[in-house]
Amino acid sequence: MQVTRTTEIWVGAFVALGLVALFFVSMQVSNLGDFKSTRGSYVLKAHFGNVGGLKVRAPVSMAGVTLGRVEKITFDTGRYEALVEMRIEPSYKQLPEDTSASILTAGLLGEQYIGLSAGGSDDYLKDGDEIELTQSAVILEQLISKLMFNKAEEGKTDTKKASHDAPALTTPVTSSTAKAAQASEMAPVAPVVPEGSATPPAAKAEDVGGQKKIKPRSGRVTHKSAAPKQTPAPEHHSTARDGHATKKKAH
Amino acid sequence: MVTLFQKLGQETLKGVGKLGRAMVFITHALTGAADLIRRPGLLVAQLYSIGVLSVLLIAISGLFVGMVLALQGFNVLSDFGAEESLGVMVAASLVRELGPVVTALLFAGRAGSALTAEIGLMKATEQLSGMEMMAVDPVKRIIAPRLFAGTLSMPLLAALFTAVGVLGGYFVGVGLLGVDQGPFWSQMQSQIDFWDDSVNGFIKSIVFGAVVTGIAVFEGYDAIPTAEGVSRATTRSVVYSAFAILGSDFVLTALMFGD
């Protein structure tokens, strides 16, 4: 076959068309334009007790805006924790030093991402800095098993209380019946109360006792569920925020 | 019973022998790359007959595949109130699977069969032997340009197929079915990853191009030099190409998207 000028032009047009299509696929469909160069960007580190399903290239966002992406997830053999490195875009240089990071889930079963929330410090995070305040991923299975465990515990203590704790409740019962009697004396409108007072106040007291018994337990459980490191975080947060806010006002 | 085993052995030896011939043949053709750089005209001529002449077929097929995907996807997605994900669905299926695979199947039918018939006829009319007589290596002169032209054209054609398919999905989804065009593009762009999806689809199309053209030129070169032999070789070329495409697609998908 003879290579004529027309053939060459057609081949040129074909190759150009193919390249345009490739360009279209990479730019318009898979949005390569979003893929910024790493020049000027900086890396932040954070330790997490559990990263859950976090993947490399997952978004790092603050207030819902993506500031960067997860670059590397490694295991810190010294602390037995996951070490996550995030690359933040150069335009977001001014993140306060006490920024906190938590692993969140987009939607109910969506992908996991890192959510940052700003602190109130005047100093900013620099390249290679570590975010100290972190919150691990919520593992759905653990959450469910904890819930089931709690429910089972509740049921057990209820039955135990019914048989066991009855004698121990004598004192509150008497005091509350006395109180109830007093109350009924004070309230002349309800003459029915003294007759039934023997049972309802007792039940009430039992309830109160139950509540008292349950409260510290549930408190302990929640305390255990949240890592000790994390509990101060929100507190610290709010105070820092408030401080920031007042400072701003003062300015 | 003995004849059964004999037959089995015969077939196995034939298969292994053919595979060996194919390997020797392809490596021989690959050494022709240096000659192609010196004579790019050969490659251009083949790019024209393999690539340019396939453009219309690929573009029209891509358009209709994209349009059908949008129609079908809309029916399912609207049940869940997720019409905005139509763009993702169309683009993901085109970029990852349908673009490379359907293009390769069409390419095997359009260009692969033509290659086999052409080379087979050259062999039947003893043009290849004639070249050898003139001390021209027919593998380097005839086969190599076709092999490289096919491998080069396939990714371009697949990209064209994907792009036209996405546009077809856009016309049907946004134009006909009334999906909002903002989420159509933005969801697509946020869900389709350049490296994980586009580049992997591109790698697939290169592999398919090499496989299809490799099978086509080898079947032509290995054909029995009669009219019937050439017709059989052409059929085999298309059938083997289809098997090879679908089989290697599975392997490539498992390797690249498996994570």
XYZ file of C-alpha atoms in Angstrom:
510
model
C 0.000 0.000 0.000
C 1.307 3.382 -1.009
C 1.632 5.989 1.740
C 0.031 9.092 0.292
C -0.400 12.518 1.822
C -4.062 11.823 2.579
C -3.174 8.627 4.434
C -0.711 10.501 6.567
C -3.231 13.229 7.315
C -5.836 10.652 8.289
C -3.409 8.840 10.542
C -2.431 12.138 12.132
C -6.082 12.980 12.716
C -6.694 9.514 14.175
C -3.825 9.786 16.621
C -4.912 13.298 17.603
C -8.484 12.121 18.108
C -7.305 9.228 20.263
C -5.168 11.546 22.368
C -8.073 13.979 22.776
C -10.224 11.070 23.947
C -7.520 10.013 26.400
C -7.291 13.587 27.634
C -11.062 13.713 28.030
C -11.096 10.476 29.989
C -8.335 11.591 32.322
C -9.420 15.200 32.821
C -13.190 15.238 32.577
C -14.048 11.742 33.748
C -11.424 11.004 36.365
C -10.633 14.621 37.172
C -6.874 14.529 36.969
C -6.911 18.309 37.330
C -7.761 17.754 40.981
C -4.553 15.837 41.360
C -2.306 18.651 42.450
C 1.449 18.491 42.450
C 3.066 17.903 45.797
C 5.177 21.059 45.484
C 4.724 23.312 48.500
C 2.424 20.893 50.280
C 3.370 19.618 53.704
C 3.004 16.470 55.752
C 1.278 16.085 59.111
C 1.447 12.969 61.236
C -1.005 11.525 63.698
C -1.173 8.406 65.843
C -4.456 6.546 65.975
C -5.382 3.639 68.213
C -7.336 2.164 65.350
C -7.638 3.444 61.808
C -10.519 1.125 60.915
C -11.011 1.049 57.169
C -8.992 4.169 56.396
C -7.189 3.905 53.068
C -4.307 5.698 51.473
C -5.548 8.683 49.403
C -8.591 9.082 51.627
C -9.532 12.753 51.992
C -8.441 14.855 54.969
C -11.054 17.501 55.516
C -11.974 20.324 57.830
C -15.480 21.713 57.911
C -16.314 19.422 55.024
C -13.696 20.895 52.712
C -10.920 18.599 51.540
C -7.555 20.012 52.584
C -5.390 17.087 51.584
C -5.108 13.351 51.380
C -3.785 10.488 53.460
C -0.377 9.620 52.112
C 0.854 6.727 54.187
C -0.472 4.432 56.886
C 2.120 2.506 58.871
C 2.242 0.640 62.145
C 4.235 2.220 64.936
C 5.917 -0.728 66.657
C 6.937 1.459 69.603
C 3.439 2.557 70.525
C 1.449 -0.279 68.975
C -0.607 2.295 67.165
C -1.197 3.266 63.581
C 0.831 6.186 62.259
C -0.978 8.126 59.555
C 0.795 10.655 57.374
C -1.341 13.254 55.636
C -0.273 15.559 52.853
C -1.969 18.931 53.157
C -2.233 21.286 50.213
C -0.022 24.360 50.266
C -2.927 26.809 50.386
C -3.949 25.532 53.827
C -0.804 26.418 55.759
C -2.436 27.930 58.823
C -3.814 25.080 60.873
C -3.579 25.778 64.632
C -1.142 23.661 66.578
C -3.865 22.136 68.759
C -5.930 20.934 65.827
C -7.500 17.562 66.531
C -7.975 14.714 64.080
C -10.630 12.026 64.117
C -11.469 9.232 61.728
C -15.009 9.652 60.492
C -17.246 7.817 58.097
C -18.976 9.446 55.157
C -22.577 8.352 55.381
C -23.692 5.259 57.241
C -21.487 2.763 55.445
C -19.403 5.111 53.349
C -15.689 5.503 53.076
C -13.658 6.649 56.014
C -11.848 9.951 56.040
C -9.945 12.113 58.504
C -11.828 15.061 59.903
C -9.772 17.858 61.401
C -11.196 20.421 63.776
C -9.310 23.566 64.506
C -8.049 24.511 67.941
C -7.438 28.005 69.200
C -3.682 28.218 69.255
C -1.901 31.067 67.549
C 0.947 28.803 66.485
C 0.509 26.842 63.305
C 1.398 23.274 62.412
C 4.533 22.932 60.326
C 5.779 20.283 57.948
C 6.354 17.003 59.781
C 4.456 18.043 62.928
C 2.275 15.597 64.744
C -1.348 16.141 65.634
C -1.565 15.157 69.304
C -5.319 15.035 69.780
C -6.730 12.128 67.854
C -9.803 9.985 67.954
C -9.845 6.480 66.545
C -12.267 5.061 64.048
C -15.549 3.746 65.364
C -15.734 0.050 64.628
C -19.312 -0.903 63.987
C -18.931 -4.433 65.350
C -17.449 -3.191 68.620
C -20.244 -0.683 68.930
C -22.876 -3.350 68.418
C -21.237 -5.831 70.780
C -20.923 -3.137 73.422
C -24.585 -2.312 73.061
C -25.559 -5.962 73.331
C -23.306 -6.414 76.350
C -24.858 -3.410 78.044
C -28.347 -4.695 77.383
C -27.468 -8.115 78.764
C -25.896 -6.564 81.867
C -28.978 -4.450 82.416
C -31.233 -7.466 82.285
C -29.016 -9.371 84.735
C -28.906 -6.601 87.331
C -32.655 -6.108 87.072
C -33.378 -9.698 88.070
C -30.631 -9.685 90.698
C -31.977 -6.538 92.218
C -35.457 -7.935 92.469
C -34.357 -10.857 94.666
C -31.164 -9.582 96.316
C -31.365 -5.915 96.941
C -34.827 -5.899 98.456
C -33.662 -6.117 102.091
C -31.004 -3.499 101.581
C -33.615 -1.066 100.466
C -35.481 -1.051 103.763
C -34.044 2.191 104.965
C -34.781 4.231 101.893
C -38.224 2.717 101.775
C -39.042 3.830 105.287
C -37.640 7.260 104.745
C -39.448 7.684 101.491
C -42.704 6.356 102.937
C -42.319 8.836 105.710
C -41.704 11.522 103.155
C -44.647 10.335 101.163
C -46.809 10.406 104.245
C -45.611 13.879 104.943
C -46.302 14.897 101.412
C -49.761 13.408 101.532
C -50.444 15.225 104.761
C -49.348 18.439 103.150
C -51.464 17.747 100.098
C -55.028 17.362 101.222
C -56.277 16.929 97.694
C -54.941 13.385 97.388
C -56.355 11.179 100.097
C -55.776 8.033 98.041
C -52.018 8.177 98.390
C -51.604 7.002 101.992
C -53.578 3.828 101.318
C -51.435 2.782 98.397
C -48.300 4.336 99.814
C -46.951 1.026 101.043
C -46.276 -0.172 97.503
C -45.737 2.756 95.165
C -43.058 4.508 97.225
C -41.261 1.230 97.638
C -41.302 0.730 93.954
C -40.134 4.255 93.550
C -37.290 3.712 95.944
C -36.376 0.562 94.150
C -36.313 2.494 90.946
C -34.133 5.098 92.484
C -31.868 2.408 93.828
C -31.774 0.802 90.430
C -30.940 4.062 88.805
C -28.189 4.617 91.281
C -26.846 1.178 90.715
C -26.939 1.504 86.989
C -25.544 4.951 86.701
C -22.018 4.340 87.912
C -21.831 1.157 85.882
C -22.824 2.801 82.626
C -20.520 5.630 83.475
C -17.671 3.228 83.909
C -18.441 1.540 80.634
C -18.449 4.740 78.646
C -15.279 5.738 80.363
C -13.668 2.514 79.349
C -14.956 2.758 75.802
C -13.407 6.129 75.251
C -9.655 5.881 75.429
C -8.339 7.842 78.398
C -6.379 10.040 76.047
C -9.466 11.119 74.196
C -11.683 12.120 77.044
C -9.970 15.419 77.708
C -10.015 16.289 74.030
C -13.517 17.720 73.710
C -13.195 19.594 76.985
C -9.930 21.085 75.997
C -11.496 21.862 72.693
C -14.429 23.787 73.904
C -12.313 25.802 76.299
C -9.824 26.522 73.602
C -12.602 27.524 71.247
C -14.165 29.756 73.831
C -10.828 31.296 74.559
C -10.364 31.913 70.904
C -13.792 33.384 70.539
C -13.380 35.731 73.463
C -9.981 36.707 72.194
C -11.503 37.541 68.864
C -14.160 39.599 70.531
C -11.535 41.433 72.533
C -9.753 42.273 69.314
C -8.514 -47.012 23.920
C -4.930 -46.754 22.760
C -5.967 -44.677 19.787
C -7.746 -42.310 22.173
C -4.527 -41.716 24.073
C -2.658 -41.392 20.827
C -5.088 -38.749 19.679
C -4.805 -36.891 22.968
C -1.013 -36.930 22.726
C -1.169 -35.801 19.125
C -3.403 -32.844 19.983
C -1.230 -31.855 22.925
C 1.929 -31.947 20.850
C 0.217 -29.962 18.131
C -0.901 -27.354 20.642
C 2.527 -27.060 22.254
C 4.170 -26.905 18.842
C 1.853 -24.109 17.766
C 2.491 -22.192 20.969
C 6.235 -22.527 20.429
C 5.970 -21.373 16.815
C 3.887 -18.406 17.953
C 6.493 -17.400 20.546
C 9.374 -17.621 18.068
C 7.297 -15.734 15.517
C 6.328 -12.913 17.881
C 9.880 -12.427 19.187
C 11.064 -12.369 15.578
C 8.466 -9.723 14.774
C 9.468 -7.663 17.801
C 13.050 -7.503 16.532
C 11.584 -5.715 13.512
C 10.966 -2.644 15.676
C 14.373 -1.228 14.766
C 13.544 -1.424 11.054
C 10.273 0.382 11.682
C 12.068 3.365 13.132
C 14.066 3.602 9.929
C 10.967 3.238 7.762
C 8.009 4.808 9.591
C 6.019 4.835 6.349
C 5.240 1.148 6.827
C 3.768 1.833 10.239
C 1.748 4.810 9.013
C 0.178 2.759 6.246
C -0.872 0.101 8.761
C -2.102 2.654 11.277
C -4.372 3.897 8.518
C -5.853 0.537 7.590
C -6.072 -0.761 11.178
C -6.765 2.381 13.174
C -8.344 5.050 11.016
C -10.730 2.705 9.252
C -11.966 1.386 12.622
C -12.746 4.826 14.052
C -16.287 5.096 12.755
C -17.273 1.625 13.948
C -15.778 2.201 17.388
C -17.271 5.663 17.793
C -20.787 4.617 16.824
C -20.644 1.498 19.004
C -19.351 3.531 21.901
C -22.120 6.075 21.525
C -24.818 3.422 21.605
C -23.254 1.459 24.445
C -23.080 4.632 26.535
C -26.673 5.527 25.697
C -27.961 2.070 26.581
C -25.986 2.085 29.837
C -27.587 5.393 30.787
C -31.081 4.117 29.968
C -30.661 0.863 31.862
C -28.856 2.472 34.763
C -31.499 5.150 35.110
C -34.242 2.553 35.488
C -32.431 0.825 38.336
C -31.021 3.922 40.026
C -34.316 5.830 40.012
C -35.824 3.041 42.131
C -33.377 4.018 44.845
C -33.583 7.737 44.193
C -29.945 7.767 43.180
C -30.217 9.189 39.656
C -27.273 11.490 40.364
C -25.016 8.447 40.434
C -25.821 7.764 36.789
C -22.636 9.502 35.669
C -20.520 7.364 37.988
C -22.214 4.181 36.838
C -21.807 4.916 33.128
C -18.241 6.164 33.449
C -17.047 3.443 35.823
C -18.380 0.612 33.701
C -17.000 2.187 30.521
C -13.587 3.142 31.861
C -12.920 -0.064 33.735
C -14.549 -2.775 31.648
C -16.658 -2.026 28.631
C -14.306 0.462 26.989
C -11.325 -1.872 26.664
C -13.256 -5.144 26.297
C -15.933 -4.167 23.784
C -13.418 -2.174 21.753
C -11.098 -5.174 21.678
C -13.913 -7.514 20.571
C -14.950 -5.114 17.818
C -11.325 -4.580 16.905
C -10.789 -8.330 16.593
C -13.755 -8.547 14.245
C -12.937 -5.461 12.240
C -9.131 -5.358 12.057
C -7.973 -8.753 13.324
C -9.885 -10.760 10.750
C -8.692 -8.452 7.960
C -5.092 -8.923 9.063
C -5.386 -12.703 9.117
C -7.050 -12.837 5.706
C -4.509 -10.474 4.198
C -1.464 -12.319 5.504
C -3.012 -15.711 4.798
C -3.662 -14.730 1.214
C -0.122 -13.397 0.890
C 1.076 -16.793 2.022
C -1.314 -18.662 -0.300
C -0.175 -16.629 -3.293
C 3.447 -17.136 -2.227
C 4.158 -13.448 -1.825
C 5.887 -14.167 1.467
C 8.124 -16.800 -0.150
C 8.832 -14.335 -2.935
C 10.031 -11.793 -0.410
C 12.313 -14.343 1.175
C 13.737 -15.051 -2.282
C 14.569 -11.355 -2.578
C 16.308 -11.499 0.819
C 13.587 -9.409 2.446
C 12.508 -10.736 5.808
C 8.713 -10.980 5.490
C 8.248 -11.084 9.275
C 10.058 -7.786 9.684
C 8.600 -6.227 6.567
C 4.977 -7.392 6.772
C 4.263 -8.603 10.282
C 6.105 -6.142 12.523
C 4.389 -2.979 11.241
C 0.968 -4.610 11.603
C 1.727 -5.838 15.106
C 2.890 -2.448 16.297
C 0.146 -0.564 14.496
C -2.464 -2.771 16.174
C -0.915 -2.387 19.610
C -0.761 1.393 19.165
C -4.253 1.810 17.720
C -6.099 -0.222 20.346
C -5.580 2.115 23.338
C -6.498 5.114 21.195
C -9.630 3.391 19.950
C -10.560 2.282 23.476
C -10.126 5.822 24.767
C -12.322 7.060 21.934
C -14.925 4.431 22.758
C -14.942 5.430 26.430
C -15.092 9.145 25.730
C -17.879 8.836 23.173
C -19.706 6.417 25.480
C -19.607 8.858 28.389
C -20.896 11.594 26.081
C -23.663 9.255 24.892
C -24.576 8.561 28.506
C -24.587 12.288 29.121
C -26.944 12.956 26.208
C -29.398 10.300 27.324
C -29.093 10.905 31.069
C -29.046 14.677 31.120
C -30.752 15.466 27.836
C -33.469 12.844 27.687
C -34.045 11.613 31.237
C -33.521 14.912 33.032
C -30.696 14.019 35.427
C -29.075 17.188 36.692
C -25.809 17.757 34.883
C -23.894 19.129 37.901
C -23.914 15.952 39.996
C -23.628 13.876 36.840
C -20.121 15.227 36.268
C -19.052 16.011 39.829
C -19.957 12.592 41.218
C -18.218 10.994 38.278
C -15.105 13.036 38.896
C -15.016 12.318 42.596
C -15.644 8.587 42.237
C -13.438 7.732 39.252
C -9.806 7.698 40.194
C -7.198 8.511 37.586
C -4.689 5.850 38.587
C -7.036 3.146 39.797
C -9.543 3.370 36.982
C -8.361 5.273 33.927
C -4.776 4.070 33.883
C -5.780 0.482 34.577
C -8.315 0.611 31.752
C -5.593 2.022 29.526
C -3.200 -0.801 30.439
C -5.947 -3.288 29.670
C -6.499 -1.812 26.226
C -2.776 -1.982 25.395
C -2.650 -5.644 26.439
C -5.772 -6.449 24.438
C -4.341 -4.671 21.403
C -1.141 -6.707 21.564
C -3.035 -9.964 22.141
C -5.557 -9.435 19.337
C -3.042 -8.353 16.716
C -0.588 -11.022 17.834
C -3.187 -13.750 17.369
C -4.374 -12.269 14.064
C -0.947 -12.029 12.419
C 0.156 -15.404 13.711
C -2.987 -17.165 12.491
C -2.512 -15.575 9.087
C 1.152 -16.517 8.938
C 0.474 -20.039 10.162
C -2.511 -20.640 7.853
C -2.639 -23.570 5.474
C -1.987 -21.824 2.138
C -5.258 -22.714 0.458
C -8.539 -20.862 0.116
C -10.108 -23.077 2.765
C -7.105 -22.789 5.062
C -7.246 -18.984 4.952
C -10.960 -18.956 5.701
C -10.436 -21.313 8.661
C -7.544 -19.201 9.928
C -9.712 -16.080 9.783
C -12.432 -17.747 11.815
C -9.902 -19.043 14.335
C -8.356 -15.615 14.630
C -11.646 -14.027 15.707
C -12.628 -16.901 18.003
C -9.252 -17.130 19.733
C -9.103 -13.364 20.060
C -12.466 -13.313 21.814
C -11.370 -16.047 24.232
C -8.043 -14.380 24.865
C -9.658 -10.981 25.469
C -12.201 -12.267 27.956
C -9.718 -14.551 29.694
C -6.983 -11.951 30.020
C -9.607 -9.414 31.100
C -10.416 -11.600 34.073
C -6.765 -12.021 34.959
C -5.997 -8.316 34.550
C -9.040 -7.300 36.574
C -8.072 -9.672 39.361
C -4.527 -8.308 39.329
C -5.272 -4.601 39.081
C -8.609 -4.018 40.768
C -8.306 -6.783 43.340
C -6.449 -4.634 45.854
